[in-house]
């Protein structure tokens, strides 16, 4: 039985999808911080990324060395078709489990 | 653009790289640099730097937990399996751990002892550049002395650029210290130049060594001595009376001299006292001094030796050769005449080291032996675990972990044991050891290394060999592994018992030699002789004392002499005799004795006569021992001219050789002469009956003549025994360790035999069913071990013969190693082994065949 993605993995995977061909460490970190309005450490970004890559939902390649990065290359992540498929699944599940929920305060208790 | 400036320290990047998996390293440091630059543009460099630190720190937990979590999980399971395994096989676990623990404990104690011996004189800050001047003819066979003339110190300092500092040293002999009621002889004193404390590191707790010896009547004492006479009060500037005559001011208190110093002293007097007493400090012939030298850093002592050669040949009338002896060599590597201080024995250090290594090896072998033997029954486990999905790596980790767990557990227990055994060891060997790990990382590393190697070796067989089994093979054919390891285990048992037999033989030879020394005819009767040293006014009143004492019928004989026949140590190589040629250089020892010496000690003359009572002419006569006559090559020595120590006379008699030193050294040429000034020791032969009464009588008489001096006496046979204390201690220590080695080897054998008889349970059962008797089964099971031990003795006997012959070389008078010793030790080993093994064999032989065949 395949497990679901963890929540951080899900968020990161979405960020990679959103960033299209400019998804690498810094942009992903910024994106998820903006989306979640929380501090993400580098570790918190890369550990789920690594897992996602192992599971085959993203793949990565190295860019050309950039001077503003101290001559270091970027590792650019792109979402794979398996990743898209997984996102679709999660989206469906999410829709189901969130169905009928509104942020109207009266309905919370 | 400030981009060229690296805004992130390489250190921070490195820290990050340790935790990140390799694949992402470059990208992450790139990301970090990019972010830091972005921040520093907005909020300044300083802020950015702190931000970088923060971000790296917060990343740590995530990475760490990711990589550690699963290995921790695995570790937990390995630990659980290991503990389960230990619990399951309690007997084996106990034997394994106990054997290794005892082995490590014993060898650790011995290593500590060796280390202590080797550490002698190592605590001086200038240790490497301190030397002692020794003298002797360049001819290597002629004896060298540890002494040197006083003029050398001055000349070296002024003439030799290599020399930084020199200090002369003179051994004070016993001095009577009195303060108020307290009055004791203090025997450990030195007279030294003030520079002594600049050369050596003997720190002062009170006073200053630079200024302490400005007055001639000043004295520095050890903390021990200060406490003895002054208790808790500050002794500085107080006075103490020496030899009832002179008051000395205490100007310094130094820390007690460490155990591992060859120089032992409790008080220090200024050397200038000797100069004042009129001794010639420019003499080349008065060699009663010791000279220590501090050389410039990096100077070679060979260069100084060369200069000695020139200086000696130009100025020394005696043409002695002088050499420098490194400080480190004094304790263990010198055998010089007239030496002071404590001496160790290199041979013992070697023997102890070897024995410690032996025991450690035996214990480790034992450990490996059991591990490999037991691994046979784990073949099934290997198969099972592989079948349920364990990889080979898992199994390797598991087996190695178990081995390390056991070996380090044993190491830990051993350390605990050593901690508690140090006082016991002290009473056995007379050496206070300490487990100072903090100042000895080498020892700690060695120990950890030992545990590691033992772990690796014992774990390797199951880890590398067993883990390679195909599951179905391992599950079906479980006995294969045990048989395959059998040859290896046999070799181990042979090695182990060889070592044990060597130790047993060693112990027996040591005991034999000790016994030989204790009972050897010394050439005199050492029983019931007491010696009392006479100081101060005593010398003049000896004849009065003698008359008074001889009234008592229990006093058989009394004689005044410079030495008892056990420590005669002063000598000369400048004696002259009729017919002496240029080439005759003979080192002769001398003792001054009176006419009663011969009868008191029950010695025998070979020819001529001994000294006569009351004959002052005899003061210029000499009695020589047989060895002296032989060395001079005289045919008829009686009446020949002979001169030594400034006396010119002739030989009146030849005394039969007697041992006047320990049996380590040969009987050397000896001169006996009469000189009442030198005879400061009263030797008294007393009746064996009523010894306490006689002692009381002597004390009373003594008090009459010298009320200021305490009455102190010593029995000669005690002192003779003391000469061999080192050997006796060695014997005792060796005894204990041999016992331990045998015990450990037996533990190993016990484990092995029980394993082997268990493996043959089925075979034994079938044999019994077919009619085999108990005896034939025991024989079957034992025969293999008998063969192994036979082979071990074949190896061990020649080896121990060689080792013990080397040890015996150390004694001039020694036993021949008798053949029966080898037979006995081999027999002993065999007996012990059979006893151990038979227990298991008998159990197997007596078991009911029904049970054994049903086994499985």
mmCIF file of C-alpha atoms in Angstrom, chain A residues 24-26 29 39 41-44 46-47 49-51 53 60 67-70 72-75 77, chain B residues 3-4 13 21 23-24 26-35 37 51 54-55 58-59 62-63 66:
data_model
loop_
_atom_site.group_PDB
_atom_site.id
_atom_site.type_symbol
_atom_site.label_atom_id
_atom_site.label_comp_id
_atom_site.label_asym_id
_atom_site.label_seq_id
_atom_site.Cartn_x
_atom_site.Cartn_y
_atom_site.Cartn_z
ATOM 1 C CA UNK A 24 15.522 25.647 -6.757
ATOM 2 C CA UNK A 25 16.398 25.934 -3.076
ATOM 3 C CA UNK A 26 16.034 29.688 -2.626
ATOM 4 C CA UNK A 29 12.018 28.295 0.327
ATOM 5 C CA UNK A 39 9.849 30.167 8.699
ATOM 6 C CA UNK A 41 14.804 26.148 7.539
ATOM 7 C CA UNK A 42 16.941 24.910 4.690
ATOM 8 C CA UNK A 43 16.750 21.471 6.208
ATOM 9 C CA UNK A 44 13.000 21.665 6.211
ATOM 10 C CA UNK A 46 15.692 19.878 1.375
ATOM 11 C CA UNK A 47 14.743 16.840 3.432
ATOM 12 C CA UNK A 49 12.781 17.456 -1.545
ATOM 13 C CA UNK A 50 15.160 14.551 -1.209
ATOM 14 C CA UNK A 51 12.337 12.203 -0.321
ATOM 15 C CA UNK A 53 13.122 12.882 -5.537
ATOM 16 C CA UNK A 60 16.597 17.622 -10.617
ATOM 17 C CA UNK A 67 28.654 34.340 -9.677
ATOM 18 C CA UNK A 68 26.092 35.609 -7.190
ATOM 19 C CA UNK A 69 26.122 32.100 -5.677
ATOM 20 C CA UNK A 70 29.880 32.166 -5.081
ATOM 21 C CA UNK A 72 28.168 27.391 -7.234
ATOM 22 C CA UNK A 73 25.547 25.747 -9.378
ATOM 23 C CA UNK A 74 21.806 25.651 -8.734
ATOM 24 C CA UNK A 75 19.981 22.389 -8.447
ATOM 25 C CA UNK A 77 13.847 20.806 -9.563
ATOM 26 C CA UNK B 3 29.616 40.047 -5.167
ATOM 27 C CA UNK B 4 33.273 39.123 -5.273
ATOM 28 C CA UNK B 13 29.750 26.237 4.721
ATOM 29 C CA UNK B 21 23.823 14.426 1.780
ATOM 30 C CA UNK B 23 24.078 15.132 -3.761
ATOM 31 C CA UNK B 24 22.775 18.428 -2.440
ATOM 32 C CA UNK B 26 26.796 22.254 -3.817
ATOM 33 C CA UNK B 27 23.269 23.390 -4.398
ATOM 34 C CA UNK B 28 22.644 24.100 -0.737
ATOM 35 C CA UNK B 29 25.768 26.141 -0.197
ATOM 36 C CA UNK B 30 24.953 28.007 -3.384
ATOM 37 C CA UNK B 31 21.434 28.681 -2.117
ATOM 38 C CA UNK B 32 22.786 29.867 1.181
ATOM 39 C CA UNK B 33 25.241 32.267 -0.400
ATOM 40 C CA UNK B 34 22.540 33.628 -2.673
ATOM 41 C CA UNK B 35 20.174 34.192 0.228
ATOM 42 C CA UNK B 37 23.751 38.205 -0.321
ATOM 43 C CA UNK B 51 21.066 35.224 9.900
ATOM 44 C CA UNK B 54 20.732 30.986 12.538
ATOM 45 C CA UNK B 55 19.554 29.337 9.375
ATOM 46 C CA UNK B 58 17.926 25.512 12.518
ATOM 47 C CA UNK B 59 18.638 23.157 9.655
ATOM 48 C CA UNK B 62 16.027 18.188 10.410
ATOM 49 C CA UNK B 63 19.032 16.672 8.659
ATOM 50 C CA UNK B 66 16.561 12.210 9.098
#
